[in-house]
Short mmCIF file of C-alpha atoms in Angstrom, two decimals:
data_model
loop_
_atom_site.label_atom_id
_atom_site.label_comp_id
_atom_site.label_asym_id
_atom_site.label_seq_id
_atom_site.Cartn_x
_atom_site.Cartn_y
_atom_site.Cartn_z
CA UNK A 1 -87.36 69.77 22.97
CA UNK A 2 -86.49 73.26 21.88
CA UNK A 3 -85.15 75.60 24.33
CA UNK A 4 -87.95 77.90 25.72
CA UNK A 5 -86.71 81.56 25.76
CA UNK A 6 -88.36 83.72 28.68
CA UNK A 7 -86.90 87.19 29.65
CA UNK A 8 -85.73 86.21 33.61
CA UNK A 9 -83.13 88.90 33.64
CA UNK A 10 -81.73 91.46 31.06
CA UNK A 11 -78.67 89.70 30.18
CA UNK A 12 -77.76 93.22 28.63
CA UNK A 13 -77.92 95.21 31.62
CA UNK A 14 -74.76 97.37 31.95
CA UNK A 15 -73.19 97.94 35.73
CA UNK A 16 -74.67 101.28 37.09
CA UNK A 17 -72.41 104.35 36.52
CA UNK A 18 -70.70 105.47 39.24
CA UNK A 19 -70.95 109.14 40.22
CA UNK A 20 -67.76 111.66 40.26
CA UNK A 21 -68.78 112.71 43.39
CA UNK A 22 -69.10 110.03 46.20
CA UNK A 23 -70.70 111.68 49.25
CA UNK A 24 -71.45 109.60 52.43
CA UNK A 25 -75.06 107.58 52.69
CA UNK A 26 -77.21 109.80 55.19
CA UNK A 27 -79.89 106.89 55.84
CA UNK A 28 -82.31 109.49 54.11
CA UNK A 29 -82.19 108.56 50.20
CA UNK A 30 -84.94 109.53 48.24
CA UNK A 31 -86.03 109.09 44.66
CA UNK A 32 -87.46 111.32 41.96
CA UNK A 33 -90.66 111.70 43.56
CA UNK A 34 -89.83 111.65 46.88
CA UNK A 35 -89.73 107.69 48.10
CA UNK A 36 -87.71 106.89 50.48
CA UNK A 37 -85.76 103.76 50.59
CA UNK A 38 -86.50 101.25 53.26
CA UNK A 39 -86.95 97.99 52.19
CA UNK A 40 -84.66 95.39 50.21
CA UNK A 41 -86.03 92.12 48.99
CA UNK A 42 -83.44 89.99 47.77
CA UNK A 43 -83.69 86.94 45.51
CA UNK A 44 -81.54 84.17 46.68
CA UNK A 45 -82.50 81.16 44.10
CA UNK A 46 -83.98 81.25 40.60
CA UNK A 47 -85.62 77.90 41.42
CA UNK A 48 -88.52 76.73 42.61
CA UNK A 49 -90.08 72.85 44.15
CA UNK A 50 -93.76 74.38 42.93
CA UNK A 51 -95.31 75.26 39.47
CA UNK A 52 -97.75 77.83 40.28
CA UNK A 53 -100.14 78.85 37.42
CA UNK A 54 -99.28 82.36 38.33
CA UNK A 55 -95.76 82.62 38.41
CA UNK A 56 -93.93 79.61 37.14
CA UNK A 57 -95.97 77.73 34.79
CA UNK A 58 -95.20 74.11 33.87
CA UNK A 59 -95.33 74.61 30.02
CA UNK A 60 -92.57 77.01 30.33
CA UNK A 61 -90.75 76.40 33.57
CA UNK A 62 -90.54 72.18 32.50
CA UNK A 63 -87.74 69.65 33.26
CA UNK A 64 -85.71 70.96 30.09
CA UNK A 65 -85.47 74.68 31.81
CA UNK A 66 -81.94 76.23 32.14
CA UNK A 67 -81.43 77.84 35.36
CA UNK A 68 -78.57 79.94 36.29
CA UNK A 69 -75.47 78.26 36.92
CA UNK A 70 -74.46 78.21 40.70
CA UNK A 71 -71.57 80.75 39.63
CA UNK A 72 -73.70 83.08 38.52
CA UNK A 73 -75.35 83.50 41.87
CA UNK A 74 -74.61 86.11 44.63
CA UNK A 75 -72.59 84.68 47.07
CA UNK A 76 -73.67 85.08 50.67
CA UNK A 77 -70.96 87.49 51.23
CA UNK A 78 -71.92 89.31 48.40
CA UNK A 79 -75.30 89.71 49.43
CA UNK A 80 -74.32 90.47 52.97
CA UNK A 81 -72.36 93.31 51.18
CA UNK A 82 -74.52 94.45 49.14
CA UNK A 83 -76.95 94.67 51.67
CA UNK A 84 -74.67 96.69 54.22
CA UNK A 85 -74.56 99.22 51.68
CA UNK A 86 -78.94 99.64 51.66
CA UNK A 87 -78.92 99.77 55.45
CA UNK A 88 -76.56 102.85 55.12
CA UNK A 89 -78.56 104.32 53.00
CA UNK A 90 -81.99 103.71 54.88
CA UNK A 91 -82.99 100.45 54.39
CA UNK A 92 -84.65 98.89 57.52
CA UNK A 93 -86.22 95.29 56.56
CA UNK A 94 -84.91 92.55 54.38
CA UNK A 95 -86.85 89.86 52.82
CA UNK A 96 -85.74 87.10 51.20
CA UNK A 97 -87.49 86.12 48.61
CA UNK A 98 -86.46 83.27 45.52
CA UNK A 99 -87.98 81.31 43.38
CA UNK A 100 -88.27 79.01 46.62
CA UNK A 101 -85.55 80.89 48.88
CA UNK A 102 -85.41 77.17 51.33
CA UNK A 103 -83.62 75.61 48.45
CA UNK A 104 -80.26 77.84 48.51
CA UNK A 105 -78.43 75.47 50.72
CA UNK A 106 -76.80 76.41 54.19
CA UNK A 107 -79.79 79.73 54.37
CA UNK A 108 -79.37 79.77 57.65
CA UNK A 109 -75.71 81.10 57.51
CA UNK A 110 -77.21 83.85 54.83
CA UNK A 111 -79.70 84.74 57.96
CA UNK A 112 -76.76 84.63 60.48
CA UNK A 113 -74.75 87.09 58.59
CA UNK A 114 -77.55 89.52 57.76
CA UNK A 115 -79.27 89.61 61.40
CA UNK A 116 -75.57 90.94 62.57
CA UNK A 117 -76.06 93.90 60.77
CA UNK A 118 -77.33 97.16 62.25
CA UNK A 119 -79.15 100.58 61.08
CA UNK A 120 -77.02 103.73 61.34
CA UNK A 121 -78.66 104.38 64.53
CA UNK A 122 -77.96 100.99 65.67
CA UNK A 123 -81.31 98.69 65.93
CA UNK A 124 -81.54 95.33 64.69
CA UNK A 125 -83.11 94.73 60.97
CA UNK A 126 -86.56 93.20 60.39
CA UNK A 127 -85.30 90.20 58.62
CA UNK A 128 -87.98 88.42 56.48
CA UNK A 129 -88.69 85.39 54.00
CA UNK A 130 -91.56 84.37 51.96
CA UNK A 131 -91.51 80.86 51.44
CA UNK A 132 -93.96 78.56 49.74
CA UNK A 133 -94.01 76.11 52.63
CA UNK A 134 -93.12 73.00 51.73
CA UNK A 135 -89.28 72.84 53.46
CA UNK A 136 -90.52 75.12 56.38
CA UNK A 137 -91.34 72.16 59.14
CA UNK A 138 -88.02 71.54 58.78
CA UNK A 139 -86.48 74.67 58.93
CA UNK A 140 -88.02 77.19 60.83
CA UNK A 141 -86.50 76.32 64.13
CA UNK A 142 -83.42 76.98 62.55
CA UNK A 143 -83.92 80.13 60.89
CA UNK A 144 -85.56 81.37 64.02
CA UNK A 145 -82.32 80.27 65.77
CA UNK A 146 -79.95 82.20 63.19
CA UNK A 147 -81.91 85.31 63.38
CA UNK A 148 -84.69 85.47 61.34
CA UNK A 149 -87.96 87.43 62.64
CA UNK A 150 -90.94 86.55 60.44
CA UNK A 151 -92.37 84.38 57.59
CA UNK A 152 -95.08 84.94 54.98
CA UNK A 153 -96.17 81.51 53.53
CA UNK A 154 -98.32 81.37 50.08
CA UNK A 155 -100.87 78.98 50.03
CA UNK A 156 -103.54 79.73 47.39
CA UNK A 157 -106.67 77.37 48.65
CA UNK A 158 -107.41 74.71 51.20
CA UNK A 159 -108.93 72.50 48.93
CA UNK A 160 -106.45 70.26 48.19
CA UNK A 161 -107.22 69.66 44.27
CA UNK A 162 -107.55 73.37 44.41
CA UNK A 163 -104.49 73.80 45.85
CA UNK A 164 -102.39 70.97 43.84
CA UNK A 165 -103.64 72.10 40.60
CA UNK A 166 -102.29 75.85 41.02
CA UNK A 167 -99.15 74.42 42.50
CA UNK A 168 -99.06 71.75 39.81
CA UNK A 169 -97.08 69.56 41.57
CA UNK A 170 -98.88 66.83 43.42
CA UNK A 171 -98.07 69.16 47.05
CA UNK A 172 -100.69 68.73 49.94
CA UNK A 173 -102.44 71.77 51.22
CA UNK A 174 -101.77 69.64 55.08
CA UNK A 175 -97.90 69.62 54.80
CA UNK A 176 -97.93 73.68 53.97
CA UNK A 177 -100.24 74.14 57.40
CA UNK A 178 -97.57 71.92 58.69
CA UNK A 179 -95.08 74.70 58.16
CA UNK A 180 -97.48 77.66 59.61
CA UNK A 181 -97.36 75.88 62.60
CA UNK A 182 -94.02 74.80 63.17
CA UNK A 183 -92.75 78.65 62.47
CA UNK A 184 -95.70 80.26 64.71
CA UNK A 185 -94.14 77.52 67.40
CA UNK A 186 -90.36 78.94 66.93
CA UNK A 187 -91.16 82.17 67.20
CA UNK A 188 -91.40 83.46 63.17
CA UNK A 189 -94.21 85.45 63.88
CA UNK A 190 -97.25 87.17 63.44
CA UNK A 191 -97.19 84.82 60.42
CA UNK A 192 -98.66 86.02 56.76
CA UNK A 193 -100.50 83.94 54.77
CA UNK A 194 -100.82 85.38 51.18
CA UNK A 195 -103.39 83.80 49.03
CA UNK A 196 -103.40 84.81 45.07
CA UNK A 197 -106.78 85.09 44.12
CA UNK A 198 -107.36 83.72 41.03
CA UNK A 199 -110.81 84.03 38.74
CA UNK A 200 -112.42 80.66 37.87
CA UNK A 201 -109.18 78.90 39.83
CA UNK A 202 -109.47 79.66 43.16
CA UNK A 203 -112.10 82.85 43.97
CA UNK A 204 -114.34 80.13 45.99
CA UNK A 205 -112.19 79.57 48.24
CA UNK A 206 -111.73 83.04 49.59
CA UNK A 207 -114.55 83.07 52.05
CA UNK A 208 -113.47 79.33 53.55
CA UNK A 209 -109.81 80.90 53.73
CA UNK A 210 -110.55 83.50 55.89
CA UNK A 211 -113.22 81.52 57.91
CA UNK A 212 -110.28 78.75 58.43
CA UNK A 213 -107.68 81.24 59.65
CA UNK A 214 -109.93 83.93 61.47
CA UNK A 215 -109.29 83.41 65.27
CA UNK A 216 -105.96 82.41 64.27
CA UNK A 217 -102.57 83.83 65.55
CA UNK A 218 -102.22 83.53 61.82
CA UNK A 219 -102.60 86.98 59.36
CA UNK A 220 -104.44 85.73 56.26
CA UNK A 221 -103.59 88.05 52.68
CA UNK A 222 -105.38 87.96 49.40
CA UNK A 223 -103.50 89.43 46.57
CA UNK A 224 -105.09 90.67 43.48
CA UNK A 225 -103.52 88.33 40.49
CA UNK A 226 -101.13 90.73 38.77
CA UNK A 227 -99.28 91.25 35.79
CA UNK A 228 -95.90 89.85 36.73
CA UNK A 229 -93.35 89.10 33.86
CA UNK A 230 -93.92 87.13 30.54
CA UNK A 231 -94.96 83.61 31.51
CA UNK A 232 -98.25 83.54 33.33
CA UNK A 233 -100.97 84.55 30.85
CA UNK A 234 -102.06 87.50 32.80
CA UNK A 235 -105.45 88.84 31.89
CA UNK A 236 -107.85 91.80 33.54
CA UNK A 237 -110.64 89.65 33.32
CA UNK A 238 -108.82 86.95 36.08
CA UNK A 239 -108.74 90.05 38.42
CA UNK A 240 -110.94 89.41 41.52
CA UNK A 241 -110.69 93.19 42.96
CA UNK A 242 -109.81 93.44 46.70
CA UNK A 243 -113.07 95.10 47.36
CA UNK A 244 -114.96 92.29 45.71
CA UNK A 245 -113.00 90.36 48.58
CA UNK A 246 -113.82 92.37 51.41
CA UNK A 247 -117.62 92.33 50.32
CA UNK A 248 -117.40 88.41 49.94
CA UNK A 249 -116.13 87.92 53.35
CA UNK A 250 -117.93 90.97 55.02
CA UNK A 251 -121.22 89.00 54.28
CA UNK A 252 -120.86 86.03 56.45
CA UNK A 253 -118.07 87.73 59.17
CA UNK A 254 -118.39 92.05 59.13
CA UNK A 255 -115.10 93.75 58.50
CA UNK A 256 -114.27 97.05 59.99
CA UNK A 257 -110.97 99.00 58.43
CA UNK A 258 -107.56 99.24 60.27
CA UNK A 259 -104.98 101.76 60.33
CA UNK A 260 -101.80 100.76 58.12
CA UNK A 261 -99.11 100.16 60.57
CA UNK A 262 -96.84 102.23 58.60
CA UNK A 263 -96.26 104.35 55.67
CA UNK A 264 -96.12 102.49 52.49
CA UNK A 265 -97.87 99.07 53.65
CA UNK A 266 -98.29 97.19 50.47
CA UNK A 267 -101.85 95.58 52.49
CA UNK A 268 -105.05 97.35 53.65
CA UNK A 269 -105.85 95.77 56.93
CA UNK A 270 -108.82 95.34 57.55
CA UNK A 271 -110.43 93.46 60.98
CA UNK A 272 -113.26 91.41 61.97
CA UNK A 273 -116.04 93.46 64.22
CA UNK A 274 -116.52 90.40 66.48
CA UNK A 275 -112.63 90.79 67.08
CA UNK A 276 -111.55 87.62 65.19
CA UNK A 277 -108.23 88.84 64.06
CA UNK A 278 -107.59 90.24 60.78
CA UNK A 279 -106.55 90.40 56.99
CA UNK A 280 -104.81 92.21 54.56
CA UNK A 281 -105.95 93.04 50.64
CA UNK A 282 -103.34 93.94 48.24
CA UNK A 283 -104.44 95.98 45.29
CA UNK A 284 -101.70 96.56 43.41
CA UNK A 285 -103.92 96.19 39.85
CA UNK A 286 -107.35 98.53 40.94
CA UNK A 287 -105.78 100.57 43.78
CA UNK A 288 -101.97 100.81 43.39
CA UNK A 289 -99.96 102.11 45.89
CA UNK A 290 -96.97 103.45 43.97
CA UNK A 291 -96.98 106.83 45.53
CA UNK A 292 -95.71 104.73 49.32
CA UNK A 293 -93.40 102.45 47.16
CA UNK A 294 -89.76 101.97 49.52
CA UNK A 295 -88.89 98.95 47.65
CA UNK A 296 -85.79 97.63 45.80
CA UNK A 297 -85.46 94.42 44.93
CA UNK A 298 -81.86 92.64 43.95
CA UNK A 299 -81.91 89.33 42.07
CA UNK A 300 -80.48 86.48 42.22
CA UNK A 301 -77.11 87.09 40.11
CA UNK A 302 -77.14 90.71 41.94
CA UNK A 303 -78.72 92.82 39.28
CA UNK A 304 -80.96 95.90 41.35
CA UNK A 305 -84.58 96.69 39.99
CA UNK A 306 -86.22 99.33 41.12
CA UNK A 307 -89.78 98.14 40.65
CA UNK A 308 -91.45 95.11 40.59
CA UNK A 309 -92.48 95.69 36.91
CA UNK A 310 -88.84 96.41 35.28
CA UNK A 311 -87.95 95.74 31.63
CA UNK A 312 -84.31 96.16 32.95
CA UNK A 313 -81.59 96.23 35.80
CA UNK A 314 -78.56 97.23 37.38
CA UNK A 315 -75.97 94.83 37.87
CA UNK A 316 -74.12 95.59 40.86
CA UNK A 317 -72.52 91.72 40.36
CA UNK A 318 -70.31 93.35 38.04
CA UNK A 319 -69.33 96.23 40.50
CA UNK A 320 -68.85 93.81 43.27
CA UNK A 321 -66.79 91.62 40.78
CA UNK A 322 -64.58 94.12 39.03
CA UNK A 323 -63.21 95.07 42.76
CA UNK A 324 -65.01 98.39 43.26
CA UNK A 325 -64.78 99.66 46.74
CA UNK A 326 -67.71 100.19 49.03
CA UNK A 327 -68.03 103.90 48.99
CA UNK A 328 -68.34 103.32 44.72
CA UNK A 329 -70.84 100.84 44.70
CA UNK A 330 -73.04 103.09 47.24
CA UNK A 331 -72.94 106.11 45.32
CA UNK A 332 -73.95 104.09 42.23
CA UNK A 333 -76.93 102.70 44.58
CA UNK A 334 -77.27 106.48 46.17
CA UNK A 335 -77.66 107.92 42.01
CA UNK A 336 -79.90 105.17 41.13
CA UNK A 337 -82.58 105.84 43.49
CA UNK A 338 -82.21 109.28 43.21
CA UNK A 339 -83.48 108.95 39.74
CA UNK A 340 -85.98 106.31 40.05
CA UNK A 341 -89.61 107.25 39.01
CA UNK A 342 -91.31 103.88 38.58
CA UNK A 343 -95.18 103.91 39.16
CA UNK A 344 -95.99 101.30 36.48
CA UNK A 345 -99.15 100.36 38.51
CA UNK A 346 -100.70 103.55 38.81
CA UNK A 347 -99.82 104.26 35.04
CA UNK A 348 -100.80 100.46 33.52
CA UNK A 349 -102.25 100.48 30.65
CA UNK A 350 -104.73 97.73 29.25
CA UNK A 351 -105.67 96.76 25.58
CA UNK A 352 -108.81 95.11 25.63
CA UNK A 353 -107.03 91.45 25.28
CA UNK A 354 -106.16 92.69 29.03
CA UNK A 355 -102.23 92.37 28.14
CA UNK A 356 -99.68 95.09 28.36
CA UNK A 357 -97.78 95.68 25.17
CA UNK A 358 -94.64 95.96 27.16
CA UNK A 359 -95.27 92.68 28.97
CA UNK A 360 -93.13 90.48 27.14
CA UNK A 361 -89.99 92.86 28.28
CA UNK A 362 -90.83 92.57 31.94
CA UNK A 363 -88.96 90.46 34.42
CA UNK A 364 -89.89 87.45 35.83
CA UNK A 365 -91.57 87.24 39.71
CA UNK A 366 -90.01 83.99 40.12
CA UNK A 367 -86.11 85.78 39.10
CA UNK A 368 -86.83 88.72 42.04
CA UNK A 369 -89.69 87.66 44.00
CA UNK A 370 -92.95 89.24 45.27
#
């Protein structure tokens, strides 16, 4: 078979410059327009156990796909050092994300390492991880026990030929719900539930998604299907707006708005009158929330992107590797916020095939996650 080509990472990308003048993080680092930074989602695997339609499609992601060799892959005490730098400069939350981040062997140590840290003002992280579900019955007692504090799980219908033909892999929707439980029962919650609404794949399953999970300790997500990387096929017309999803569900169980529970919330929450519990609509495609963006995201052989939608990194790998001290590497992460001015949601721009004509330079989702 011919080797399929996708743009995963920029192969290209040159190690950020490091400034003359290397003054000490504050914790207060903010970009061009103002964003502070707050959040780090880091990549630990470029694989994945799944296929989904929307992210790592069979016909391109088959059995003859190269992944990245295990050298090429932050170490865990690279990432742990890497990620002592953010927290100096503001960053409050980690998530990890993958491909599937429960396939990097030994995780748990990753977790250990990170929960040690502490904010300049000395409180614990919010350590995170969005899984897919299908390892987390066996593992979420002992992430909970290294240190981890929540879990998101996808899980896209609960139909099961729904649900196996967007995962493409033959997985039952039962042994994900498996997973929710056993990480609400160790103590990895409120746990998320994001659901990737889909047009003519999975849109009729919204309303018995929420009706399943409302009542639940569980916090159920829809996410508008975006346009993530090369791969997936993206087109406007597969767009279910959020607001379409609130109306859907308002019909049969009335919705009343929440307050965000702080600044920059990717979700709109949004809870039921009869005081069921509540959800959460992400619109990054017909209401973008670039202005609240505190995001970076590192990947999986350490290169930094600064938006979800990048045509090109940083590789702080090479920084780390070339034996650059601490206080170089975070004033080349200090300059590179500084300057960063991504808003490529609020600015997209649709031909009307409904594809970018910058898509094909756009990273992967599956390379630096959600």
């Amino acid at each position: 078979m011919a080797e399929k080509i996708i743009m995963l990472s920029d192969g290209r990308a040159p190690p950020p410059a490091i400034p003359a003048r290397l003054d000490a993080p504050t914790g207060l680092l903010a970009d061009a327009l103002g964003r502070p930074l707050h959040d780090l989602r880091i990549s630990v695997t470029d694989r994945c156990n799944f296929r989904c339609v929307y992210c790592m499609p069979k016909e391109v992601f088959d059995k003859d796909y190269a992944y990245l060799p295990h050298a090429s892959l932050l170490s865990f005490e690279e990432i742990t050092r890497i990620a002592t730098l953010f927290v100096a400069h503001g960053v409050e939350k980690l998530r990890l994300t993958g491909g599937e981040p429960l396939l990097r062997k030994n995780l748990e140590r990753l977790v250990g390492m990170l929960s040690a840290l502490r904010t300049p003002g000395g409180r614990a992280l919010d350590i995170t991880l969005t899984t897919n579900g299908s390892l987390l019955a066996k593992k979420a007692q002992s992430l909970k026990d290294a240190g981890l504090s929540r879990v998101t799980v996808s899980l896209d219908s609960l139909d099961d030929a729904t649900f196996k033909r967007m995962n493409d892999v033959d997985f039952a929707v039962a042994d994900v719900l498996a997973g929710i439980d056993a990480a609400h029962a160790a103590g990895l919650g409120p746990v998320k539930i994001n659901m990737v609404v889909k047009a003519s794949m999975n849109d009729q399953e919204i309303v018995p998604m929420a009706r399943h999970f409302k009542g639940s300790p569980y916090i159920l997500r829809f996410i508008e299907y975006m346009d993530v990387g090369a791969s997936n096929g993206w087109n406007l017309a597969e767009v279910i707006p959020s607001a379409e999803v609130a109306r859907r569900i308002s019909a049969e169980m009335p919705l009343l708005p929440l307050q965000a529970n702080y600044n920059g919330e990717t979700a709109s929450r949004w809870r039921y009158a009869d005081g069921g519990g509540e959800i959460g609509l992400i619109s990054s495609v017909t209401q973008a929330f670039c202005k609240d963006c505190s995001r970076a995201r590192l990947s999986t052989e350490g290169k930094l992107y600064t938006c979800l939608f990048a045509s090109r990194g940083h590789d702080l790998r090479a920084l780390l590797r070339d034996g650059r001290s601490d206080a170089e590497i975070s004033g080349a992460i200090g300059a590179l916020w500084n300057v960063r001015a991504d808003r490529y949601s609020e600015t997209r721009t649709i031909n009307t095939s409904g594809i970018d004509e910058h898509r094909e330079k756009r990273v992967e989702m599956s390379y630096i996650g959600g």
